[in-house]
Coordinates of C-alpha atoms and ligand atoms in Angstrom, one line a residue:
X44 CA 4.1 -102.5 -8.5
X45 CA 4.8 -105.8 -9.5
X46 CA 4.8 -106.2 -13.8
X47 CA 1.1 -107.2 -14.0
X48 CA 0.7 -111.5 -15.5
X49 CA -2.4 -112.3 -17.9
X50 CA -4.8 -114.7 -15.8
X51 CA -5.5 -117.6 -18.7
X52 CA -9.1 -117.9 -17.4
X53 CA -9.5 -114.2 -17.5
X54 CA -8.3 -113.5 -21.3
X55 CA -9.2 -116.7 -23.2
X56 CA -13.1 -117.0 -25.5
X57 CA -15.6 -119.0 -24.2
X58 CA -14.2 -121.4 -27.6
X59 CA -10.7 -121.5 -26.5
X60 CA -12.2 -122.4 -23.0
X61 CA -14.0 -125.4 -24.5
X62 CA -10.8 -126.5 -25.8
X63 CA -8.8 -126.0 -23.1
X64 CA -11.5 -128.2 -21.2
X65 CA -11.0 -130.9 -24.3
X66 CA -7.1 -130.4 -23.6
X67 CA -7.6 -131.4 -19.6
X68 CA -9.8 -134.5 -20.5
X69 CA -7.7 -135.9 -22.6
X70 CA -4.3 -135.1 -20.6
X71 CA -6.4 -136.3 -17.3
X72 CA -6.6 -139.6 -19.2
X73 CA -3.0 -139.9 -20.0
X74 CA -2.2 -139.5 -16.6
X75 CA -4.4 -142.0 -15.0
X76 CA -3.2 -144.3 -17.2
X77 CA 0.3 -143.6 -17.9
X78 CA 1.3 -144.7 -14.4
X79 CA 5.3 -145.5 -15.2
X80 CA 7.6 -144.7 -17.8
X81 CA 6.9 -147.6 -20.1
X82 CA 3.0 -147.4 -19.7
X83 CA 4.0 -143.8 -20.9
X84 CA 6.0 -144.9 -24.0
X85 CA 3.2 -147.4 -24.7
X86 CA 0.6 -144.8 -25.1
X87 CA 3.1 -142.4 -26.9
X88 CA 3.7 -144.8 -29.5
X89 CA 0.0 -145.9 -29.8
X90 CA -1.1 -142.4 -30.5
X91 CA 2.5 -141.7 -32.4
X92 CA 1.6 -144.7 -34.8
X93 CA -2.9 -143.8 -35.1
X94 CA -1.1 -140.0 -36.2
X95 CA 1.2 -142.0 -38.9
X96 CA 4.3 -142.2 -37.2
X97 CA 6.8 -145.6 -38.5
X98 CA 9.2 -147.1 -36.8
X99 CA 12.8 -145.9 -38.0
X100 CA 14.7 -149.0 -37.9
X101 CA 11.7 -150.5 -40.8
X102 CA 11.7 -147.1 -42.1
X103 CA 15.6 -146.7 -42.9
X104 CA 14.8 -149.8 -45.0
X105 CA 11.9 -148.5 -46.7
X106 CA 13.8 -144.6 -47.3
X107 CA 13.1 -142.0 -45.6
X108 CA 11.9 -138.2 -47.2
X109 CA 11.3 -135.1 -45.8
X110 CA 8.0 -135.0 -44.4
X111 CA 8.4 -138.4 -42.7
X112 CA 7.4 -139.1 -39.5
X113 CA 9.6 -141.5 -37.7
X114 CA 9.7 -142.9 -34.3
X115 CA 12.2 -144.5 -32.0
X116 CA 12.0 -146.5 -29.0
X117 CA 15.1 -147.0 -26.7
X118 CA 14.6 -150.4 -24.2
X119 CA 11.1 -149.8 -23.6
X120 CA 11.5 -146.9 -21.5
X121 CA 12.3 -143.7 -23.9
X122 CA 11.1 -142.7 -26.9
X123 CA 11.5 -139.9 -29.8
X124 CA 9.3 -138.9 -32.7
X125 CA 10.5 -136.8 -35.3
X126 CA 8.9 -134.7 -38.3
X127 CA 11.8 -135.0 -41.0
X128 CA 12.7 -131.2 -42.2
X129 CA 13.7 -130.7 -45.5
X130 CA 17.6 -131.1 -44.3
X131 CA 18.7 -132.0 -41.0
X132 CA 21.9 -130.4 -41.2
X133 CA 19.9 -127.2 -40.7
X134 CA 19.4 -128.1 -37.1
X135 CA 16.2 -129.4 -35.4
X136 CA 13.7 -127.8 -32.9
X137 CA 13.8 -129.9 -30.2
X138 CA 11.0 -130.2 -27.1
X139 CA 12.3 -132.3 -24.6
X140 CA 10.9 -133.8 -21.8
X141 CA 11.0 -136.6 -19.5
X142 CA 8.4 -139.4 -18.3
X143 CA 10.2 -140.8 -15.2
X144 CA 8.6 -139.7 -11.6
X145 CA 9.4 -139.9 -7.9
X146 CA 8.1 -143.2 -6.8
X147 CA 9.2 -146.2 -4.8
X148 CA 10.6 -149.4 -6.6
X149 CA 10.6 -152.8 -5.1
X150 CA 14.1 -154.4 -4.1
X151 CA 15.0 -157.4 -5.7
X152 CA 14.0 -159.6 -3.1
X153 CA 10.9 -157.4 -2.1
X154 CA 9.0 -160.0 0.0
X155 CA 9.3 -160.2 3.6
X156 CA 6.9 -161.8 6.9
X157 CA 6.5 -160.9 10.0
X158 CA 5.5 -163.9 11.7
X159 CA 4.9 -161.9 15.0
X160 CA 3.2 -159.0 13.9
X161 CA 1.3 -161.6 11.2
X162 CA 2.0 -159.2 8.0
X163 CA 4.0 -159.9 5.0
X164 CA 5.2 -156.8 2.8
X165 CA 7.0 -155.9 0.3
X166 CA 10.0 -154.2 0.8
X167 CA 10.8 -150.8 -1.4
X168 CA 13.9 -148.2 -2.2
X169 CA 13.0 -145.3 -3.4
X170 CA 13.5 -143.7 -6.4
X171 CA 14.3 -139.5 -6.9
X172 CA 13.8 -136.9 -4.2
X173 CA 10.7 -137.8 -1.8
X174 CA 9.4 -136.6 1.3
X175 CA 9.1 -140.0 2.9
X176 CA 6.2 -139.7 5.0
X177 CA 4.3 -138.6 2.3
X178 CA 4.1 -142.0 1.2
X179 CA 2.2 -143.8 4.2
X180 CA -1.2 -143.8 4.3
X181 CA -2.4 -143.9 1.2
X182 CA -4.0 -146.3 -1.4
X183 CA -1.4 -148.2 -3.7
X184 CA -0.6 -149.8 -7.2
X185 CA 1.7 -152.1 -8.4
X186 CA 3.2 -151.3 -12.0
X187 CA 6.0 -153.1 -13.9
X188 CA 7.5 -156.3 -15.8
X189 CA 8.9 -159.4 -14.6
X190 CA 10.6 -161.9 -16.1
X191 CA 10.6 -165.4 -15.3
X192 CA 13.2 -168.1 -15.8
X193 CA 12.4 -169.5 -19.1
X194 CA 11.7 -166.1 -20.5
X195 CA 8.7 -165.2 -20.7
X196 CA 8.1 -161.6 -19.8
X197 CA 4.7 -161.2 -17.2
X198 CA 3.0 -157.6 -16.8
X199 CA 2.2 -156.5 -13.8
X200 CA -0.8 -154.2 -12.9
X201 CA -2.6 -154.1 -9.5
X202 CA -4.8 -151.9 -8.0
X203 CA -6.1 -149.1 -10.6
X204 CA -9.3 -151.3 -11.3
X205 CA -12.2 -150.0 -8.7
X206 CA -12.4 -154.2 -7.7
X207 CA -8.5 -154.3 -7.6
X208 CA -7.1 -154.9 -3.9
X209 CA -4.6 -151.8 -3.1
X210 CA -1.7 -151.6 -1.5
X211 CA -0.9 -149.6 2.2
X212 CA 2.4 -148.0 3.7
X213 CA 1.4 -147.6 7.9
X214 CA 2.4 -144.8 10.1
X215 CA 2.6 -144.5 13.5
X216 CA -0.8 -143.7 15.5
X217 CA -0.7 -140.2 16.8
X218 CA -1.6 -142.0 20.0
X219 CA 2.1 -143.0 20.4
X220 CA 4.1 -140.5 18.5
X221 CA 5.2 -138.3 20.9
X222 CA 8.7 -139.2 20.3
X223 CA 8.3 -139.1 17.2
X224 CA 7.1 -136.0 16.3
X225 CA 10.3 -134.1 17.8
X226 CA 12.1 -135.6 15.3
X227 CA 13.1 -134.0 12.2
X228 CA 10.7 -134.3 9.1
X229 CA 13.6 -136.3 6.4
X230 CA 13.9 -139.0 9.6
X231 CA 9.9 -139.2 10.7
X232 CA 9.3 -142.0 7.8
X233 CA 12.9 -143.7 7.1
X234 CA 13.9 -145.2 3.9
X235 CA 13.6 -148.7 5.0
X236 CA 10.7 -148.3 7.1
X237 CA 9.2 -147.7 3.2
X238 CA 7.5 -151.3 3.5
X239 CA 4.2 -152.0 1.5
X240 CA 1.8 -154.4 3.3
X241 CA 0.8 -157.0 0.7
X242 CA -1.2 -159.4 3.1
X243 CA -2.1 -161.0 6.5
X244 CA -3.9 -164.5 5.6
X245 CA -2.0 -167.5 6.9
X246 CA -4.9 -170.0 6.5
X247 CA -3.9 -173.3 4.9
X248 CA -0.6 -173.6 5.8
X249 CA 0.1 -176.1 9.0
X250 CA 2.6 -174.3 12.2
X251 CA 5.5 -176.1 10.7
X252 CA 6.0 -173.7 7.5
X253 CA 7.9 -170.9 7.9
X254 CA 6.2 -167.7 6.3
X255 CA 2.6 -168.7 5.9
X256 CA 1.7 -165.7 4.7
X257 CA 4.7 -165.2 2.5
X258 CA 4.1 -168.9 1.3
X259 CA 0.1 -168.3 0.3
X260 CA 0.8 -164.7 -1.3
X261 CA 3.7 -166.7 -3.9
X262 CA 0.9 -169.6 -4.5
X263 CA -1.5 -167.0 -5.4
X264 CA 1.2 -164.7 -7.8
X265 CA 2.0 -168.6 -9.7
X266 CA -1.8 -169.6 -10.0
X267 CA -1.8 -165.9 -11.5
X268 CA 0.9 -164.5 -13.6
X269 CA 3.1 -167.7 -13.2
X270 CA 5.3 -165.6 -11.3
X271 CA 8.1 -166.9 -8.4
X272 CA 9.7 -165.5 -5.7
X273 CA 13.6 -165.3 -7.4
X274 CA 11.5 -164.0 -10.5
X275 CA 11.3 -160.1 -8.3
X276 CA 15.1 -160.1 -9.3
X277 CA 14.4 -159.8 -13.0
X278 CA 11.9 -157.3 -12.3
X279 CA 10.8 -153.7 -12.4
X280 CA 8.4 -152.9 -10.2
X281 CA 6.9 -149.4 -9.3
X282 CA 4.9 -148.8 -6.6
X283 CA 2.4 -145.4 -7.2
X284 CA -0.5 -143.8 -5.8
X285 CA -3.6 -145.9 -6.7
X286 CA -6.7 -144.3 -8.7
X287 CA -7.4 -141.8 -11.5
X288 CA -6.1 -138.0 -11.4
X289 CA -9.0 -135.6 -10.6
X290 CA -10.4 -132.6 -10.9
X291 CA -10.1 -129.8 -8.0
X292 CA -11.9 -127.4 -6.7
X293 CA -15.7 -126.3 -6.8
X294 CA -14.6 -124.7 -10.4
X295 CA -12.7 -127.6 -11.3
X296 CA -9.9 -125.1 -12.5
X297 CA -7.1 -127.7 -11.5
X298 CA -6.0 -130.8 -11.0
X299 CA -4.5 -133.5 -8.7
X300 CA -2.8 -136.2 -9.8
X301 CA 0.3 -138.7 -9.4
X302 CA 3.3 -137.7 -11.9
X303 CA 2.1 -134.1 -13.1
X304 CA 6.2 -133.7 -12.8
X305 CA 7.4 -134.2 -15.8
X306 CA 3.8 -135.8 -17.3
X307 CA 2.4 -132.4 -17.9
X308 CA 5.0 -131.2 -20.1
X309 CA 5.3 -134.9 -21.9
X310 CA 1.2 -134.6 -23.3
X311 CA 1.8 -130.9 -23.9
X312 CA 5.4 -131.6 -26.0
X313 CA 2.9 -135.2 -27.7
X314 CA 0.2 -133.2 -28.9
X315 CA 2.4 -130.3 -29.2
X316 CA 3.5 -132.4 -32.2
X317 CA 1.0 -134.3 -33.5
X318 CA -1.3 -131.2 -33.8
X319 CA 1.5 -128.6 -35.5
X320 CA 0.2 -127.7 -38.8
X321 CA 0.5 -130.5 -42.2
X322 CA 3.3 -130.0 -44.3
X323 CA 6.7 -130.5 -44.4
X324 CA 9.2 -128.6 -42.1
X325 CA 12.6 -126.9 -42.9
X326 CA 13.8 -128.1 -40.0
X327 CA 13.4 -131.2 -38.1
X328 CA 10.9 -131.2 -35.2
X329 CA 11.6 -133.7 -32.3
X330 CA 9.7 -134.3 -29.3
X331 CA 12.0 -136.5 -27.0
X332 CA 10.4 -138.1 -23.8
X333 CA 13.4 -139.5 -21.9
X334 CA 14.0 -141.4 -18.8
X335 CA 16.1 -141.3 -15.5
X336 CA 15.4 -137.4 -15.4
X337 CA 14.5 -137.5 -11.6
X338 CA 18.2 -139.5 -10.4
X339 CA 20.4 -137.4 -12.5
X340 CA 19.6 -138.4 -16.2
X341 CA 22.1 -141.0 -15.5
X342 CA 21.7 -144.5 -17.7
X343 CA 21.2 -145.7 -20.8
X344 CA 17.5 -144.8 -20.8
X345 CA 18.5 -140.7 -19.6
X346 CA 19.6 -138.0 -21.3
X347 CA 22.8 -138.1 -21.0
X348 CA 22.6 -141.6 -23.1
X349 CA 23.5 -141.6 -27.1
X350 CA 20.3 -143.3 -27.9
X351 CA 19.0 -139.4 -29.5
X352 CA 22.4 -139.1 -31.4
X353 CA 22.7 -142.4 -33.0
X354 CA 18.7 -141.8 -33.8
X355 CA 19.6 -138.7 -36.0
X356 CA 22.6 -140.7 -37.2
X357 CA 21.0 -143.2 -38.4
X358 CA 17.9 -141.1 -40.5
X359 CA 20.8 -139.0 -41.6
X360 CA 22.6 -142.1 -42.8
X361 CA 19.1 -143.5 -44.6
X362 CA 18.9 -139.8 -46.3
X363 CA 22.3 -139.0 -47.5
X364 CA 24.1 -140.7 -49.9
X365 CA 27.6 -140.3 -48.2
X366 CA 26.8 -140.4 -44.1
X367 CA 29.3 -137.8 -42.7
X368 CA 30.3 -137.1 -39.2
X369 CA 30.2 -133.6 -39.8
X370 CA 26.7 -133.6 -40.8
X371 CA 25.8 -134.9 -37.7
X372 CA 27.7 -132.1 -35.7
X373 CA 25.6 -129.8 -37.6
X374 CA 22.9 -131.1 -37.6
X375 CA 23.0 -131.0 -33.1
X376 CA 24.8 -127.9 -33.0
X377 CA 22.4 -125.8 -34.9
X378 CA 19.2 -127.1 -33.1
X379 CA 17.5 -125.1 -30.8
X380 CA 16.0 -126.9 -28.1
X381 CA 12.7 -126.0 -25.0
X382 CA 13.9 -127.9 -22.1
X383 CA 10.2 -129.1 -21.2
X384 CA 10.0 -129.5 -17.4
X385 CA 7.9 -128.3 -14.6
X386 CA 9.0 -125.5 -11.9
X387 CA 7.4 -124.6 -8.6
X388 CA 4.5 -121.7 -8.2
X389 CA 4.3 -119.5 -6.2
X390 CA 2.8 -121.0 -2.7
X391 CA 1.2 -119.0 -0.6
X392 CA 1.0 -120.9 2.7
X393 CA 5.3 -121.0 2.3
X394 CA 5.9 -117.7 0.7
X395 CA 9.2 -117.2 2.5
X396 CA 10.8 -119.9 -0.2
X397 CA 9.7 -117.5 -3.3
X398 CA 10.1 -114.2 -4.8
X399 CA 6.7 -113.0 -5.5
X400 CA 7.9 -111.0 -8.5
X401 CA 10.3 -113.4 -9.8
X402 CA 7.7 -116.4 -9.3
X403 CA 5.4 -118.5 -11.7
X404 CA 2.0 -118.0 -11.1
X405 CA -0.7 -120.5 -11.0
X406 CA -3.2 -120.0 -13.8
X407 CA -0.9 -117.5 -15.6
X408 CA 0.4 -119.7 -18.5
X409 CA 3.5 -121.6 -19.3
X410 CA 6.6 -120.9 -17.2
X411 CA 9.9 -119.8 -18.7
X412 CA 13.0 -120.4 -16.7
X413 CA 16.2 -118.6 -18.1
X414 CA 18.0 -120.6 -15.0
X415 CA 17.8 -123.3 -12.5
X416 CA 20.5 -125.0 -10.7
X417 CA 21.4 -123.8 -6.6
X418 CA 23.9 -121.9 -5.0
X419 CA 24.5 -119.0 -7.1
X420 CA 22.8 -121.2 -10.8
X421 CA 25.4 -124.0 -10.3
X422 CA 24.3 -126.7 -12.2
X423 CA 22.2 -124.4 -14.4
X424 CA 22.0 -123.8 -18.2
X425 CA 21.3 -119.8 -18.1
X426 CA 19.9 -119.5 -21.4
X427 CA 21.0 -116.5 -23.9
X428 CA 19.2 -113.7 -23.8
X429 CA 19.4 -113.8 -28.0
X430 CA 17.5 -117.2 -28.0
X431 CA 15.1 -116.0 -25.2
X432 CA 14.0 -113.1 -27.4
X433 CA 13.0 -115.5 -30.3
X434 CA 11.1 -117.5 -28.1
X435 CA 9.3 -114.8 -27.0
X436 CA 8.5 -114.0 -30.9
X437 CA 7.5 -117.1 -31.2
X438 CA 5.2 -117.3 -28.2
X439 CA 4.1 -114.1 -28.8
X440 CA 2.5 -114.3 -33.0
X441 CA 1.3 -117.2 -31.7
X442 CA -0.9 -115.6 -28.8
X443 CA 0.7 -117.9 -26.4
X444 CA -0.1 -116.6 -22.3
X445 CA 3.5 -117.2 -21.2
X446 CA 5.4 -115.6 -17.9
X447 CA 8.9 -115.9 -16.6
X448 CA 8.9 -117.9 -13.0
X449 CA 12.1 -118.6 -10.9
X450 CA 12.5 -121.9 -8.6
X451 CA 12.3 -120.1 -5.8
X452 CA 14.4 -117.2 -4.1
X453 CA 18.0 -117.1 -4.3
X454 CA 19.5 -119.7 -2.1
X455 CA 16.5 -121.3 -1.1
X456 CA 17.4 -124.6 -2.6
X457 CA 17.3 -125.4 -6.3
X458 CA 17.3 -128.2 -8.8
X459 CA 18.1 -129.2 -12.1
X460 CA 16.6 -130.4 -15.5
X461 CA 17.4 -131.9 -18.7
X462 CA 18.9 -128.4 -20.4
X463 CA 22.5 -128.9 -19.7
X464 CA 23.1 -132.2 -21.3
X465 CA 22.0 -130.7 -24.9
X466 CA 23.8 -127.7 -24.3
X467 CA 26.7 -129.4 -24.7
X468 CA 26.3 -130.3 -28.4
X469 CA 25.8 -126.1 -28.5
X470 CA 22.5 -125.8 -29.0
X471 CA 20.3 -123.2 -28.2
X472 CA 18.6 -124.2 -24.8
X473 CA 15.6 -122.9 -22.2
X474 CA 13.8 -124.3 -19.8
X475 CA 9.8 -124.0 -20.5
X476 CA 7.5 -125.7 -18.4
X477 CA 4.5 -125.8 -16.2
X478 CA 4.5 -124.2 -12.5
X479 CA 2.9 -126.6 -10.5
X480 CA 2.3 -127.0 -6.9
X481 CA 3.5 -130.1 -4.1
X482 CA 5.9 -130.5 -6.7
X483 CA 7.2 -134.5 -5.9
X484 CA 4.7 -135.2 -3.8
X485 CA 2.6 -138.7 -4.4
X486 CA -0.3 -136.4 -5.6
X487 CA 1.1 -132.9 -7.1
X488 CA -1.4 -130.0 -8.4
X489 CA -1.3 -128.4 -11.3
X490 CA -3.7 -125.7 -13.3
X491 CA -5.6 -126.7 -16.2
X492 CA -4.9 -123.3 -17.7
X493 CA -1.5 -123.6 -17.3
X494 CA -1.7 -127.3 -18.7
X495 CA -3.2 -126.1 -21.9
X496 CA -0.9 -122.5 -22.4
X497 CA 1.9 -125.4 -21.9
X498 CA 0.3 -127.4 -24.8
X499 CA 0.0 -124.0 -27.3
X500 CA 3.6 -123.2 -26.2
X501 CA 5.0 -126.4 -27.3
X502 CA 2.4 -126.4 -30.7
X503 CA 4.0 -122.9 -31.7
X504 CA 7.6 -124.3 -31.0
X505 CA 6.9 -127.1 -33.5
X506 CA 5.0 -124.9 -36.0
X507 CA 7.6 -122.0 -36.3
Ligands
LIG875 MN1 10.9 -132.7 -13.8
LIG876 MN1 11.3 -133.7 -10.7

């Protein structure tokens, strides 16, 4: 006898069901439309400054008071909002999350012909752990920035609008995979065989040019967005699964969509915030969305980047009258932090990866991990037992529908999260996220239930 988990759907009023319906709306939104990182710090910020949220580089010339709420973005890809405590040196509580996802990026010179095959595409590396065959196929978009040579920055969005053109990754007909089905799943699709078909029309150009394809495709991306070919070195480009997320099922209890991983836990730890109770706080409440979380938190954009510290510096320096070092220390050291990431439910068509009893359960709330990390938690952040017992208080006034899930059974594989890298100022640290399923895949699948118990955990965080 397995300890019995509350079924969200099965427990909640018909009101909180409405809400929780209001909850999926409104996250299904932010996901169809936060396609990258930056489109995700755009929309942050938007609903960061409608909820009264300033800016803290104008703010620290303004003043800043307990109370405040003050927001921070780091190169157009990161971004934390805080609700000033009555004194940071208390510590802060601390959701953090990240807004990065597996995807492919174009190269820096992307654009390639085949003159015999009578294609051009764009060629693609790609970026955090894939399955790459999961990534022919399907219908594509185009997301990102490029600059050009004088300057001038040009967005880029293609194929998201129902008249948009899409982009395509081909596979092999079954016809004439016999060969290559023996192979071995990671070698199927290769890395470089991760080439986006961008066009086929060579009309207009006479048999003496080169890439005719290549050559009408640039014409078109000038007359356009005033865009050249050595402009894709300045660039950022993201290549995604095209179209809206979506409901599933007959009783549209989940739902499908690109980026769930680490999205899901981002609108939960947003409105987490923006909906915690008026007033002002002891202690400082953060919600940090940060970047890079899928290749190691790595960069100036990741976790393991200053940009957070120097942002409580800096509203420590515009509160105080003498800015002190140690101030800061305390202030890091004594915050206490939900490292807000997703982990894997339970799947029954593969149960041999999971522990049923140690396992998160789709539709039974928001997942607490004491541990990640592989072979025997290496890597991991093993919370306390003390700090999981006042979460648990915490999650527990509050009425949140909350169960403890493992990343699968003990050497099945593993993985990491952002935990670690606050640990190390010594602050109080667990992961607490969403089980989801086809976790990395281009299209993952997560539970509205669980979506909305992550939301209510995060709310309660911010409101203790
Ligand atoms: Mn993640
Ligand atoms: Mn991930």
């Amino acid at each position: 006898m397995t300890l019995k988990k509350q079924k969200v759907f099965e427990v909640i009023s018909d009101r909180e069901r409405e809400l929780l319906e209001d909850y999926s709306r409104d996250y299904m939104e932010f996901l169809s439309t936060a396609k990258t990182e930056r489109m995700a710090v755009d929309i942050i910020v938007r609903e960061a400054e409608e909820a009264g949220f300033r800016e803290l580089t104008e703010a620290m010339e303004e003043g800043i008071e307990p109370g405040d709420k003050i927001y921070r973005v780091n190169k157009n890809k990161m971004v934390v909002l805080f609700v000033v405590g009555q004194d940071l040196t208390l510590g802060m509580d601390i959701v953090g999350s990240h807004i990065d996802v597996p995807r492919l990026d174009l190269k820096p010179i992307p654009l390639a012909e085949d003159g015999q095959a009578n294609m051009a595409y764009l060629k693609t590396h790609y970026y955090g752990g894939v399955k790459k065959y999961h990534w022919t196929n399907l219908p594509l978009a185009l997301h990102g920035v490029v600059f050009t040579k004088d300057g001038k920055k040009v967005d880029l969005h293609i194929g998201e609008k129902v008249d948009d053109p899409v982009f395509y990754i081909n596979d092999l007909l079954i016809h004439l995979s016999r060969k290559q089905l023996e192979k071995k799943a990671d070698t199927v699709i290769e890395g470089e065989q991760l080439q986006v078909v961008i066009g086929s029309d060579s009309s207009g150009q006479d048999d003496k040019v080169d890439e005719p394809i290549k050559v009408n495709i640039l014409a078109y991306l000038k007359k356009e967005y005033g865009i050249e070919e050595d402009d894709f070195q300045c660039a950022e480009i993201e290549v995604v699964p095209a179209g809206p997320a979506r409901e599933v099922g007959f009783d549209r209890s989940l739902i499908a969509g690109h980026g769930h991983d680490d999205r899901i836990c981002s609108y939960a730890n947003l409105r987490g915030l923006l909906d915690r109770k008026e007033g002002v706080p002891d202690r400082t409440k953060v919600a940090l969305f940060v970047d890079k979380e899928e290749i190691g938190s790595v960069g100036s954009t990741g976790m393991t980047s200053n940009f957070f510290e120097y942002a409580v510096a800096d509203i420590l320096s515009t509160m105080k009258d003498s800015y002190s070092e140690l101030d800061l220390k305390r202030a890091m050291g004594r915050s206490r932090v939900l490292s807000a990431d997703v982990t894997a439910a339970y799947d029954p068509q593969f149960p041999e990866v999971f522990d049923y009893s140690n396992s998160s359960l789709l539709g039974c709330g928001i997942t607490i991990s004491k541990y990640t990390g592989s072979g025997g938690k290496g890597g991991s952040n093993d919370a306390n037992a003390e700090y999981l017992a006042e979460i648990r208080k915490i999650f527990d006034e509050d009425g949140v529908i909350w169960q403890t899930g493992e990343l699968g059974k003990v050497d099945a594989g593993g993985g990491g999260t952002i935990a670690y890298i606050l640990a190390k100022y010594n602050m109080d640290v667990v992961d607490c996220g969403t089980g989801m399923l086809s976790m990395h895949a281009p299209i993952e699948l997560a539970s509205k239930a669980d979506a909305y118990e992550t939301y209510r955990a995060y709310r309660a965080f911010f409101n203790a």
